Short mmCIF file of C-alpha atoms in Angstrom, two decimals:
data_model
loop_
_atom_site.label_atom_id
_atom_site.label_comp_id
_atom_site.label_asym_id
_atom_site.label_seq_id
_atom_site.Cartn_x
_atom_site.Cartn_y
_atom_site.Cartn_z
CA MET A 2 41.93 -20.61 -102.04
CA ALA A 3 38.39 -21.13 -103.32
CA TYR A 4 36.06 -23.99 -102.49
CA LEU A 5 34.68 -25.93 -105.49
CA ASN A 6 34.36 -22.95 -107.88
CA ALA A 7 36.96 -20.37 -108.91
CA ASP A 8 37.22 -17.49 -111.34
CA ILE A 9 39.70 -17.70 -114.21
CA PRO A 10 40.92 -15.15 -116.75
CA PRO A 11 38.13 -15.17 -119.39
CA ILE A 12 38.87 -17.18 -122.52
CA TYR A 13 36.89 -16.23 -125.64
CA CYS A 14 36.81 -19.37 -127.73
CA LYS A 15 34.54 -21.92 -129.40
CA ILE A 16 32.85 -25.05 -128.11
CA ARG A 17 32.23 -28.30 -129.94
CA GLU A 18 28.45 -28.44 -130.22
CA GLU A 19 27.97 -32.04 -129.01
CA TYR A 20 29.13 -30.99 -125.54
CA LEU A 21 25.99 -28.85 -125.29
CA TYR A 22 23.79 -31.84 -126.19
CA ASP A 23 25.06 -34.58 -123.87
CA MET A 24 27.60 -35.78 -126.47
CA ASP A 25 24.98 -36.36 -129.19
CA PRO A 26 27.09 -37.72 -132.11
CA LYS A 27 24.80 -36.03 -134.65
CA ARG A 28 25.90 -32.63 -133.35
CA LYS A 29 29.14 -31.74 -135.10
CA GLY A 30 28.91 -27.96 -135.20
CA GLU A 31 30.58 -25.21 -133.20
CA LYS A 32 29.45 -22.27 -131.09
CA ASP A 33 31.16 -19.15 -129.79
CA CYS A 34 31.50 -18.97 -126.01
CA VAL A 35 33.51 -17.42 -123.21
CA ILE A 36 34.96 -19.55 -120.40
CA PHE A 37 34.84 -17.64 -117.11
CA GLY A 38 35.25 -20.15 -114.27
CA ILE A 39 36.08 -23.68 -113.12
CA THR A 40 34.79 -26.37 -110.80
CA SER A 41 37.33 -28.54 -108.97
CA ILE A 42 35.93 -31.88 -107.78
CA SER A 43 38.45 -34.28 -106.31
CA GLY A 44 39.07 -37.23 -108.62
CA ARG A 45 37.50 -35.60 -111.70
CA ALA A 46 38.81 -33.59 -114.62
CA ILE A 47 38.88 -29.80 -114.29
CA LEU A 48 35.42 -28.60 -115.31
CA PHE A 49 34.85 -25.24 -117.00
CA HIS A 50 31.89 -22.81 -116.93
CA ILE A 51 30.89 -20.87 -120.03
CA MET A 52 28.48 -18.25 -121.31
CA LEU A 53 27.07 -18.46 -124.83
CA PRO A 54 25.95 -15.55 -127.07
CA ASN A 55 22.27 -16.30 -126.28
CA GLY A 56 22.96 -15.58 -122.60
CA ALA A 57 22.90 -19.21 -121.48
CA VAL A 58 25.43 -20.31 -118.87
CA TYR A 59 26.55 -23.93 -119.16
CA TYR A 60 28.47 -25.54 -116.29
CA ARG A 61 31.11 -28.22 -115.86
CA LEU A 62 32.54 -29.01 -119.26
CA PRO A 63 35.96 -30.66 -119.81
CA ILE A 64 38.86 -28.94 -121.53
CA SER A 65 38.35 -31.14 -124.61
CA ALA A 66 35.10 -29.27 -125.36
CA PHE A 67 36.89 -26.11 -126.46
CA PHE A 68 39.09 -24.82 -129.25
CA GLN A 69 40.46 -21.43 -130.20
CA LYS A 70 38.18 -18.74 -131.58
CA HIS A 71 40.16 -17.83 -134.71
CA LEU A 72 39.87 -21.38 -136.12
CA GLN A 73 37.11 -23.43 -137.70
CA ARG A 74 36.32 -26.82 -136.23
CA THR A 75 37.56 -28.61 -139.34
CA GLU A 76 41.00 -27.08 -138.74
CA VAL A 77 41.36 -28.41 -135.18
CA PRO A 78 41.91 -32.09 -134.31
CA ASP A 79 39.49 -33.63 -131.82
CA MET A 80 41.49 -34.79 -128.79
CA SER A 81 40.25 -36.76 -125.80
CA VAL A 82 40.14 -35.11 -122.39
CA ASP A 83 42.77 -37.49 -120.99
CA SER A 84 45.20 -36.56 -123.77
CA LEU A 85 44.81 -32.87 -122.90
CA GLN A 86 44.72 -33.16 -119.08
CA LEU A 87 46.96 -35.78 -117.49
CA TRP A 88 45.78 -35.73 -113.84
CA ASN A 89 42.41 -35.30 -112.13
CA CYS A 90 41.79 -32.51 -109.61
CA PHE A 91 43.59 -33.10 -106.32
CA SER A 92 41.05 -31.48 -104.01
CA TYR A 93 37.93 -29.33 -103.81
CA TYR A 94 40.14 -26.30 -103.08
CA PRO A 95 41.66 -24.85 -106.26
CA SER A 96 43.92 -21.83 -106.55
CA VAL A 97 44.04 -19.91 -109.86
CA HIS A 98 47.07 -17.78 -110.60
CA CYS A 99 48.77 -16.23 -113.62
CA PHE A 100 52.53 -16.21 -113.18
CA ASP A 101 53.88 -13.04 -114.73
CA PHE A 102 57.19 -14.72 -115.57
CA LEU A 103 55.35 -17.31 -117.69
CA ALA A 104 52.71 -15.01 -119.19
CA GLY A 105 52.57 -15.56 -122.94
CA VAL A 106 55.62 -17.86 -122.89
CA ASP A 107 55.83 -20.58 -125.54
CA CYS A 108 56.24 -24.18 -124.44
CA LYS A 109 55.83 -27.79 -125.47
CA PHE A 110 54.40 -30.71 -123.52
CA LYS A 111 54.98 -34.41 -123.95
CA GLY A 112 51.67 -36.21 -124.36
CA LYS A 113 50.59 -39.72 -123.42
CA ASP A 114 51.28 -40.67 -127.05
CA LYS A 115 54.94 -39.60 -126.50
CA GLN A 116 54.52 -36.80 -129.04
CA PHE A 117 55.29 -33.15 -128.30
CA TYR A 118 52.56 -30.51 -128.53
CA GLU A 119 53.49 -26.84 -128.74
CA GLY A 120 51.51 -24.18 -126.90
CA LYS A 121 51.44 -20.91 -125.00
CA TYR A 122 50.90 -20.29 -121.27
CA LEU A 123 47.58 -18.83 -120.07
CA PHE A 124 47.38 -19.45 -116.29
CA THR A 125 47.86 -22.08 -113.58
CA ILE A 126 45.49 -24.10 -111.37
CA ASP A 127 46.92 -25.57 -108.18
CA TRP A 128 45.43 -27.35 -105.17
CA ALA A 129 45.84 -27.51 -101.39
CA HIS A 130 44.08 -28.58 -98.21
CA PRO A 131 42.12 -25.67 -96.68
CA GLU A 132 42.52 -26.02 -92.91
CA THR A 133 43.39 -28.45 -90.16
CA ASN A 134 39.84 -28.98 -88.85
CA ILE A 135 38.86 -30.70 -92.10
CA LEU A 136 40.09 -34.28 -92.48
CA ASN A 137 42.71 -34.37 -95.23
CA THR A 138 42.12 -37.42 -97.44
CA GLU A 139 43.73 -35.93 -100.56
CA HIS A 140 47.24 -35.85 -102.05
CA SER A 141 47.64 -32.14 -102.82
CA GLU A 142 50.23 -31.51 -100.07
CA ILE A 143 52.23 -34.73 -100.31
CA PRO A 144 55.46 -33.59 -102.04
CA GLN A 145 55.92 -36.57 -104.36
CA GLU A 146 52.21 -36.68 -105.30
CA HIS A 147 51.48 -32.97 -105.83
CA LYS A 148 50.77 -31.73 -109.37
CA CYS A 149 49.60 -28.38 -110.69
CA ALA A 150 47.83 -27.79 -114.02
CA HIS A 151 49.22 -25.14 -116.36
CA ILE A 152 46.49 -24.12 -118.81
CA LEU A 153 47.91 -23.86 -122.32
CA ALA A 154 46.61 -22.64 -125.68
CA LEU A 155 47.99 -25.23 -128.09
CA ALA A 156 49.34 -24.51 -131.55
CA ASN A 157 46.88 -27.07 -132.98
CA GLY A 158 43.94 -24.99 -131.71
CA ASN A 159 43.03 -27.00 -128.61
CA TYR A 160 43.64 -26.18 -124.93
CA ALA A 161 45.52 -28.36 -122.44
CA ALA A 162 46.09 -28.66 -118.67
CA GLN A 163 49.52 -30.11 -117.95
CA PRO A 164 51.81 -30.43 -114.90
CA ASN A 165 55.36 -29.13 -114.58
CA ASN A 166 56.98 -32.47 -115.33
CA ARG A 167 55.41 -32.76 -118.80
CA ILE A 168 56.30 -29.24 -120.02
CA LEU A 169 59.44 -27.58 -121.31
CA TRP A 170 59.29 -23.79 -121.63
CA HIS A 171 61.00 -21.65 -124.26
CA ILE A 172 62.52 -18.28 -123.38
CA ASN A 173 64.79 -17.16 -126.21
CA SER A 174 67.51 -15.64 -124.08
CA TYR A 175 67.62 -18.34 -121.40
CA THR A 176 66.41 -21.85 -122.34
CA THR A 177 69.33 -22.97 -124.51
CA ASP A 178 69.40 -26.63 -123.40
CA ASN A 179 67.16 -28.86 -125.55
CA SER A 180 67.58 -32.09 -123.58
CA TRP A 181 64.72 -33.88 -121.78
CA PRO A 182 65.48 -33.68 -118.01
CA ASP A 183 66.29 -36.69 -115.83
CA TYR A 184 65.51 -34.94 -112.52
CA LYS A 185 63.95 -36.75 -109.57
CA VAL A 186 60.58 -35.92 -108.00
CA GLN A 187 60.75 -33.62 -104.98
CA ASN A 188 60.18 -35.97 -102.02
CA THR A 189 61.24 -33.77 -99.11
CA VAL A 190 59.02 -31.95 -96.63
CA TRP A 191 61.05 -28.86 -95.76
CA GLU A 192 60.69 -27.42 -92.26
CA VAL A 193 62.70 -24.84 -90.30
CA GLU A 194 61.53 -25.53 -86.74
CA GLY A 195 62.93 -28.57 -84.98
CA ALA A 196 64.34 -29.96 -81.74
CA ASP A 197 67.87 -28.69 -82.40
CA TRP A 198 67.33 -25.11 -81.14
CA ILE A 199 65.33 -23.13 -78.59
CA THR A 200 64.84 -19.46 -77.76
CA GLU A 201 66.19 -18.02 -74.52
CA ASP A 202 63.67 -17.86 -71.70
CA SER A 203 63.28 -14.08 -71.40
CA ASP A 204 61.13 -11.12 -72.41
CA LYS A 205 63.80 -9.64 -74.68
CA MET A 206 62.59 -8.48 -78.07
CA PHE A 207 65.89 -9.49 -79.70
CA TYR A 208 66.23 -12.85 -77.98
CA GLU A 209 69.08 -15.29 -78.52
CA LEU A 210 68.75 -18.72 -80.13
CA ASN A 211 70.40 -21.58 -78.26
CA GLU A 212 71.38 -24.99 -79.61
CA THR A 213 70.09 -28.15 -77.98
CA LYS A 214 71.91 -31.49 -77.83
CA THR A 215 69.53 -33.32 -80.21
CA ASN A 216 70.10 -34.17 -83.85
CA LYS A 217 70.74 -31.01 -85.84
CA ASN A 218 69.30 -32.37 -89.08
CA ASN A 219 65.60 -32.26 -88.25
CA HIS A 220 64.44 -29.95 -91.02
CA CYS A 221 63.27 -32.40 -93.64
CA VAL A 222 61.47 -35.71 -94.07
CA VAL A 223 62.70 -37.76 -97.04
CA HIS A 224 60.58 -40.26 -98.95
CA ASP A 225 61.44 -42.69 -101.77
CA ASP A 226 62.76 -41.14 -105.00
CA LYS A 227 60.75 -41.26 -108.23
CA ASP A 228 61.88 -40.39 -111.72
CA TYR A 229 60.96 -37.18 -113.51
CA ILE A 230 58.31 -38.58 -115.87
#
């Protein structure tokens, strides 16, 4: 778990030139670049760090700044950052991971415009609270509020950062159901220690577990249901 900045698998791509000039509308070109890291600031979009061929490093650019290297800018639609990334960062403590099971897997996500966008998995950014001595004012560990961000290379040439409940994955030999799910959000805090059992009072290595007389269903806390959206 990193604080503020984290490494990511490098992405060799292109950047829309206006993002290098404080969104100057007269700048409509493109530049090669490589994305090598992120900044996670609570309440802001994921921000990416790049290096350009002249050796300059440019920090904290949104995902909408970039498109795929094999395309020209005229071939890629300009999309707003909020259409590519649905949720802001949940904390200053990001985790970056590439799930081997999803590596290179095709998918589609449902955008805010209710249209589907096809893409391919790159890696995942997730968030958590670092330790108990820091006041937790965020939502990253509240079950019904938590979201991750799967980074996707879209078929239209852009990149996106989308949570689980906007994406359907395609694995030829497994994902044979084409329906949009109606699942509910996970609202339960799962725990295994509670007041319904206690260890025997001894120095035995293989001690016994003894039941107590309290409620035996103390291993979860349930909140209000929300739809899978």
